[in-house]
CSV table of C-alpha atoms in Angstrom, one decimal:
chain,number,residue,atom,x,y,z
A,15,UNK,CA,-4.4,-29.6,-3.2
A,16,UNK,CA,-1.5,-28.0,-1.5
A,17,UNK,CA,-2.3,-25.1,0.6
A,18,UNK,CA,-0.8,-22.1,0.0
A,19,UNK,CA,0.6,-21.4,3.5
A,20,UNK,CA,1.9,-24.3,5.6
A,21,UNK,CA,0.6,-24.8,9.2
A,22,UNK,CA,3.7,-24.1,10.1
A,23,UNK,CA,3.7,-20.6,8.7
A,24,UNK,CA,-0.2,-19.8,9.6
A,25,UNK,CA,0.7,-20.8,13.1
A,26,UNK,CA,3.9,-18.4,13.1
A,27,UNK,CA,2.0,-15.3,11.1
A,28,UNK,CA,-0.9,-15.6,13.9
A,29,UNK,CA,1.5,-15.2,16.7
A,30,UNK,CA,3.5,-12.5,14.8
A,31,UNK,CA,0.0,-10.2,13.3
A,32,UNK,CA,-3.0,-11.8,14.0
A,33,UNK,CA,-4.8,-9.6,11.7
A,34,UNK,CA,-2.5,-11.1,8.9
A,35,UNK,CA,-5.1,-13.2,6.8
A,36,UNK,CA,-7.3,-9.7,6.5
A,37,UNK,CA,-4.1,-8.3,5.5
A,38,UNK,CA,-3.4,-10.8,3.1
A,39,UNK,CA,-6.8,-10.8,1.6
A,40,UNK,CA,-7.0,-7.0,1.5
A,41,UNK,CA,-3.3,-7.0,-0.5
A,42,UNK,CA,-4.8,-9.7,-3.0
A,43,UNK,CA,-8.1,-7.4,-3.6
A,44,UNK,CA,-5.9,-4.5,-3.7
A,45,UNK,CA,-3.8,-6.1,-7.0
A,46,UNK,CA,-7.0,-7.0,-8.5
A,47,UNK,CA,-8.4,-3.7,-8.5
A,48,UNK,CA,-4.7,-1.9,-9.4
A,49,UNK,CA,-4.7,-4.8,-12.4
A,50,UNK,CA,-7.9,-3.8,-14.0
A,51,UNK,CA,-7.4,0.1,-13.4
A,52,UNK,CA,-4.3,-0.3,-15.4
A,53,UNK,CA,-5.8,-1.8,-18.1
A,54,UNK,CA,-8.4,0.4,-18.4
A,55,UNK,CA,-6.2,3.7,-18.0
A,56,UNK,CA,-3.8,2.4,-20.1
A,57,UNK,CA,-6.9,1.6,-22.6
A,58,UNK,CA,-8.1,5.4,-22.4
A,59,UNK,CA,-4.7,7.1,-22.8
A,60,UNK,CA,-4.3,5.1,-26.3
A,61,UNK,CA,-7.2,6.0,-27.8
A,62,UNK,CA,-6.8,9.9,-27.0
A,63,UNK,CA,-3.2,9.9,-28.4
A,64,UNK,CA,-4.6,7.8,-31.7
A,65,UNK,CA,-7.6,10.0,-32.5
A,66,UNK,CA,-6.6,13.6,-31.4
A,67,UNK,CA,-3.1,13.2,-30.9
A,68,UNK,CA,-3.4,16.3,-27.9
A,69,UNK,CA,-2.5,16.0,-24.1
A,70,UNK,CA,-6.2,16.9,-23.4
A,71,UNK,CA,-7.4,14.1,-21.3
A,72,UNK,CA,-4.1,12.5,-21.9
A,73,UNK,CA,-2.6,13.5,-18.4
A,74,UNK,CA,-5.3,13.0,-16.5
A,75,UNK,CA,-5.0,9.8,-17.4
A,76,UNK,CA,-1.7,8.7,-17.2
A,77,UNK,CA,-1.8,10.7,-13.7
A,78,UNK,CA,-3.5,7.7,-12.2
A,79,UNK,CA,-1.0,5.2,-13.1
A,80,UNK,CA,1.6,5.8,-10.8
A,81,UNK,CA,-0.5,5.1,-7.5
A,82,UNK,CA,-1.7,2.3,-9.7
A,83,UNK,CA,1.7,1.1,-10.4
A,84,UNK,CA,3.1,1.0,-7.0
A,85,UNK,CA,0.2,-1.3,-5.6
A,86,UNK,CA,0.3,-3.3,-8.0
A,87,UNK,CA,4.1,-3.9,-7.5
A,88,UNK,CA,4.7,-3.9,-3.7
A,89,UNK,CA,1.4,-5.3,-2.4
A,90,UNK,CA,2.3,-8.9,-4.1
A,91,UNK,CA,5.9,-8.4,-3.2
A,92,UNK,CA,4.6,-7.7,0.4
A,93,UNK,CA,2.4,-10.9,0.1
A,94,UNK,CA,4.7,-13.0,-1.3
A,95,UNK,CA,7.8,-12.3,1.3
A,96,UNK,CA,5.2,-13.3,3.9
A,97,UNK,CA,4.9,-16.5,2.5
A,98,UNK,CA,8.7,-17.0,1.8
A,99,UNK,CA,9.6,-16.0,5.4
A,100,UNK,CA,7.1,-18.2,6.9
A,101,UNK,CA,5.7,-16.3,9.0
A,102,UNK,CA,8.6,-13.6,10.0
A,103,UNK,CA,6.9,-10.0,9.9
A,104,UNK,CA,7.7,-7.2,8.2
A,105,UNK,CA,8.5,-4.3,10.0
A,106,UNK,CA,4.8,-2.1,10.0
A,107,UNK,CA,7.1,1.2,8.8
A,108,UNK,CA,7.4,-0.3,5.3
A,109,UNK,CA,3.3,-1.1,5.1
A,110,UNK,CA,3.4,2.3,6.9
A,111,UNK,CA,5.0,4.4,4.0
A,112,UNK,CA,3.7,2.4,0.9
A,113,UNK,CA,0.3,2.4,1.6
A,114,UNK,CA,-0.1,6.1,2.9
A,115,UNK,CA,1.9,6.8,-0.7
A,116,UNK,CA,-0.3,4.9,-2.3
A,117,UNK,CA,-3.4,7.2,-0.7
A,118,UNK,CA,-1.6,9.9,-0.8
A,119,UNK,CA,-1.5,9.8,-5.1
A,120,UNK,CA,-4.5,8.5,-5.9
A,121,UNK,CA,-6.9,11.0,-4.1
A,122,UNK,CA,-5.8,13.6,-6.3
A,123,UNK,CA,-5.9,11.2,-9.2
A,124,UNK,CA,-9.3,10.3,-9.3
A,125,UNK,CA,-10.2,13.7,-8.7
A,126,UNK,CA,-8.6,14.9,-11.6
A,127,UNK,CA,-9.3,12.4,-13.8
A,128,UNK,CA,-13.1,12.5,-13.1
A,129,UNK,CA,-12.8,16.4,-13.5
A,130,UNK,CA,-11.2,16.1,-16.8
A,131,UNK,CA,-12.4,13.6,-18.2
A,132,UNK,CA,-14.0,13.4,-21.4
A,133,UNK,CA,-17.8,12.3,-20.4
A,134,UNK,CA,-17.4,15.7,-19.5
A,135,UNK,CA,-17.9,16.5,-23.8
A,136,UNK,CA,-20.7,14.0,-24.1
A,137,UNK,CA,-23.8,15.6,-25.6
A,138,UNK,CA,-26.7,14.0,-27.1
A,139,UNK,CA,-28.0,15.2,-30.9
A,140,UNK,CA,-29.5,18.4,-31.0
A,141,UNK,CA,-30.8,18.6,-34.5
A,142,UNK,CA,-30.7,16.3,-37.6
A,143,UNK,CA,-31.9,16.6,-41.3
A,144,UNK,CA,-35.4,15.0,-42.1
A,145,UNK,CA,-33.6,12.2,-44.2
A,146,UNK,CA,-31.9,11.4,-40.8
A,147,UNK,CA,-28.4,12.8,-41.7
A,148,UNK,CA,-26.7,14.3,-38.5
A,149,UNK,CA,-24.7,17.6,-39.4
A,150,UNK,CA,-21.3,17.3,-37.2
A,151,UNK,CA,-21.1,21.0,-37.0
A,152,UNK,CA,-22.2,23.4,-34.6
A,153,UNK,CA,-24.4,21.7,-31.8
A,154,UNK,CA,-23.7,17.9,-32.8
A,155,UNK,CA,-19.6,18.4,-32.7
A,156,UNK,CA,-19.5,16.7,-29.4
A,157,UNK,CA,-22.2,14.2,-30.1
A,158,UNK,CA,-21.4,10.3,-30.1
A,159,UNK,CA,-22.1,9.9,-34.1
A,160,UNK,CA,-19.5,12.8,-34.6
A,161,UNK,CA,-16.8,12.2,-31.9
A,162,UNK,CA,-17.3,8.5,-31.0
A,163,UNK,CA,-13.8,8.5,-29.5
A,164,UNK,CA,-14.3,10.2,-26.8
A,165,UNK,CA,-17.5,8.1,-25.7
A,166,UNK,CA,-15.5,5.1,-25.5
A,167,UNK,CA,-12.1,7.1,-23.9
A,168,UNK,CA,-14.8,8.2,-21.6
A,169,UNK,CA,-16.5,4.7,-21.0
A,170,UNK,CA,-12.5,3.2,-20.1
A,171,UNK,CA,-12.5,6.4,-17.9
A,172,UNK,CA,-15.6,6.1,-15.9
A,173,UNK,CA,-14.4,2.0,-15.1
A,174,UNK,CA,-11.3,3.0,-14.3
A,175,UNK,CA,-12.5,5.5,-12.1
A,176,UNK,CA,-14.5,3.6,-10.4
A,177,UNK,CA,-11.8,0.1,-9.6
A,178,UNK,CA,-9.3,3.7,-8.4
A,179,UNK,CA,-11.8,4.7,-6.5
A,180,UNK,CA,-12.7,1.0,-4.3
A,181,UNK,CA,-8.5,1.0,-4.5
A,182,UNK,CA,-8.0,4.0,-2.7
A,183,UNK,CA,-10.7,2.8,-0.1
A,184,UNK,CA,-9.3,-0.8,0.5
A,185,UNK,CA,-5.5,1.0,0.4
A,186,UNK,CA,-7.0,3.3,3.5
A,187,UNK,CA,-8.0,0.0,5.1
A,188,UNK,CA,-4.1,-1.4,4.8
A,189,UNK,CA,-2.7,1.9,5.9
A,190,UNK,CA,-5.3,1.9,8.7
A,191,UNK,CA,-4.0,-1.8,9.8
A,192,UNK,CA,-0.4,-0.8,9.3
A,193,UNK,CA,-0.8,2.5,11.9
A,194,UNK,CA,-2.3,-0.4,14.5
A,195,UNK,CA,0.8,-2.4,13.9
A,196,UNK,CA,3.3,0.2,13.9
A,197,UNK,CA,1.8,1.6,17.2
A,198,UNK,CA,1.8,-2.4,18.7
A,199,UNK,CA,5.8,-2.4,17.2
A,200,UNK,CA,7.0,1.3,19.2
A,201,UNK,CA,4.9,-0.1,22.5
A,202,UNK,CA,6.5,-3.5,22.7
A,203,UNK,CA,9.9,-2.0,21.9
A,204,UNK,CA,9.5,0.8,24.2
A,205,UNK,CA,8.3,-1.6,27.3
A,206,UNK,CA,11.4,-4.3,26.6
A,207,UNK,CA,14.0,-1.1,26.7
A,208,UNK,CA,11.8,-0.1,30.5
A,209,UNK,CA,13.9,-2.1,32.8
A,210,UNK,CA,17.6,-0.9,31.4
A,211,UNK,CA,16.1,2.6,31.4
A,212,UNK,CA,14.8,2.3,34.7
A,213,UNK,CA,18.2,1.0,36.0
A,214,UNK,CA,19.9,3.5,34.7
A,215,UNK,CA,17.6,5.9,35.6
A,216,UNK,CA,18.7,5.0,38.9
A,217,UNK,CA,22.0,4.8,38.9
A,218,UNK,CA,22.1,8.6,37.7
A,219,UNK,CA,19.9,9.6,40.8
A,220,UNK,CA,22.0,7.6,43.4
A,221,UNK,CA,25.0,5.0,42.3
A,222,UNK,CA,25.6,4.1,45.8
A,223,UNK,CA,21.8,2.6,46.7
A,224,UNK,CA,21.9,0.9,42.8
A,225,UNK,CA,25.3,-1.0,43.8
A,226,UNK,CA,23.5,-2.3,46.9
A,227,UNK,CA,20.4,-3.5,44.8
A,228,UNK,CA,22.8,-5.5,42.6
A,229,UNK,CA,23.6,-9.1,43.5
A,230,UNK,CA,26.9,-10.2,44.2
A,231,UNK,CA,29.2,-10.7,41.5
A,232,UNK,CA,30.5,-14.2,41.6
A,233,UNK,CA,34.4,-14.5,43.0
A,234,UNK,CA,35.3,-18.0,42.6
A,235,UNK,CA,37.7,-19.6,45.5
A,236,UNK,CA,41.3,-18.9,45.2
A,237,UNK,CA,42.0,-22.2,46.3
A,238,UNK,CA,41.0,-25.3,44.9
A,239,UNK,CA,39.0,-27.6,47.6
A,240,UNK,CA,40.9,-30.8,46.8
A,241,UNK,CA,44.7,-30.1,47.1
A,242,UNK,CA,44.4,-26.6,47.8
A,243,UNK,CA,46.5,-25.3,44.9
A,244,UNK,CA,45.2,-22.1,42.5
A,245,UNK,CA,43.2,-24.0,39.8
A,246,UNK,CA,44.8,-22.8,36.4
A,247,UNK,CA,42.7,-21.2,33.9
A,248,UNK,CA,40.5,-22.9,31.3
A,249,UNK,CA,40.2,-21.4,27.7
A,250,UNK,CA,37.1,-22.0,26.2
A,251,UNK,CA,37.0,-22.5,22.1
């Protein structure tokens, strides 16, 4: 069976991030968990707009979907230029943004969409007719025999709840990794741009000491050691 990543690429992603492979496998959870969510949002947002045909529940639904969406799209994407540039990384600020977006929505999601949800309504059977007959009227309006829409609306929503809420932890996680890496990025870019600071830095303070620190520039010999004539010059393609 081929591997997915060549040695090659596993040998040049664990010199570029060596937390890659908990990356990787924290982006391929991630997907799972956005996949399912979908679903099962999607899932409860049909049946309120087929039975009651009224926003209720119907936003607090839908509300979910974009933090849902936007995992599910860059997190393979992410994944799969990792595997198409063999091993090159990705600049952290992109992991960075995406991820804290991705946090950022679906906090208030889930905690709208558990606050309004419709398990909210659910109510057993307060009274019933000695033949068995339950009155939906009154007491028993909200109970499963009268309103069974909103048992299973809520049933998608509780799931769905739950696969947001393990995607909002494991999306912390990334973001969490990605701050590391960014902070790794901005100290190895700041400590390759030290020495031309620092010779700057003291040329500003005294020109005349920095000129003296500098090796000799190289002056070739006006005359050429063989026959003594001024060697012509040589153009280079």
């Amino acid at each position: 069976m081929r591997p997915l990543f060549s040695a090659e690429t596993r040998r040049r992603q664990q010199e570029n991030d060596p937390k890659w492979h908990v990356k990787a496998i924290l982006q391929a959870i991630c997907t799972f968990l956005a996949f399912i969510a979908l679903i099962l949002f999607a899932a409860a947002t049909a049946i309120t707009n087929k039975y009651y045909n009224s926003p209720h529940g119907d936003w607090s639904d839908w509300m979910p979907l974009f933090p849902v969406l936007i995992s599910l799209i860059y997190n393979p994407v992410s994944f799969s230029l990792r595997l198409r540039h063999r091993g090159k990384p990705i600049h952290p600020g992109w992991d960075v943004g995406f991820h804290l977006l991705i946090w950022v929505l679906g906090v208030p999601s889930i905690v709208l969409s558990v606050g309004w949800g419709w398990f909210w309504w659910w109510q057993p059977v307060l009274y019933r007719y000695n033949n068995g007959y339950i009155p939906c009227y009154g007491w028993n309006f909200w109970s499963e025999p009268c309103q069974p829409a909103i048992y299973t609306a809520g049933k998608f929503e509780i799931a769905a709840n739950v696969f947001l809420g393990l995607l909002i932890i494991f999306e912390f996680s990334l973001f969490f990794l990605a701050c590391v890496a960014a902070h790794k990025h901005r100290m190895a870019v700041r400590r390759a741009r030290m020495p031309t600071r620092l010779s700057q830095l003291q040329y500003n303070r005294d020109p005349e000491a920095h000129a003296a620190q500098e090796p000799p520039a190289y002056t070739p010999s006006e005359e050429h050691p063989s026959n003594g004539t001024v060697p012509s010059a040589t153009k280079y393609a």
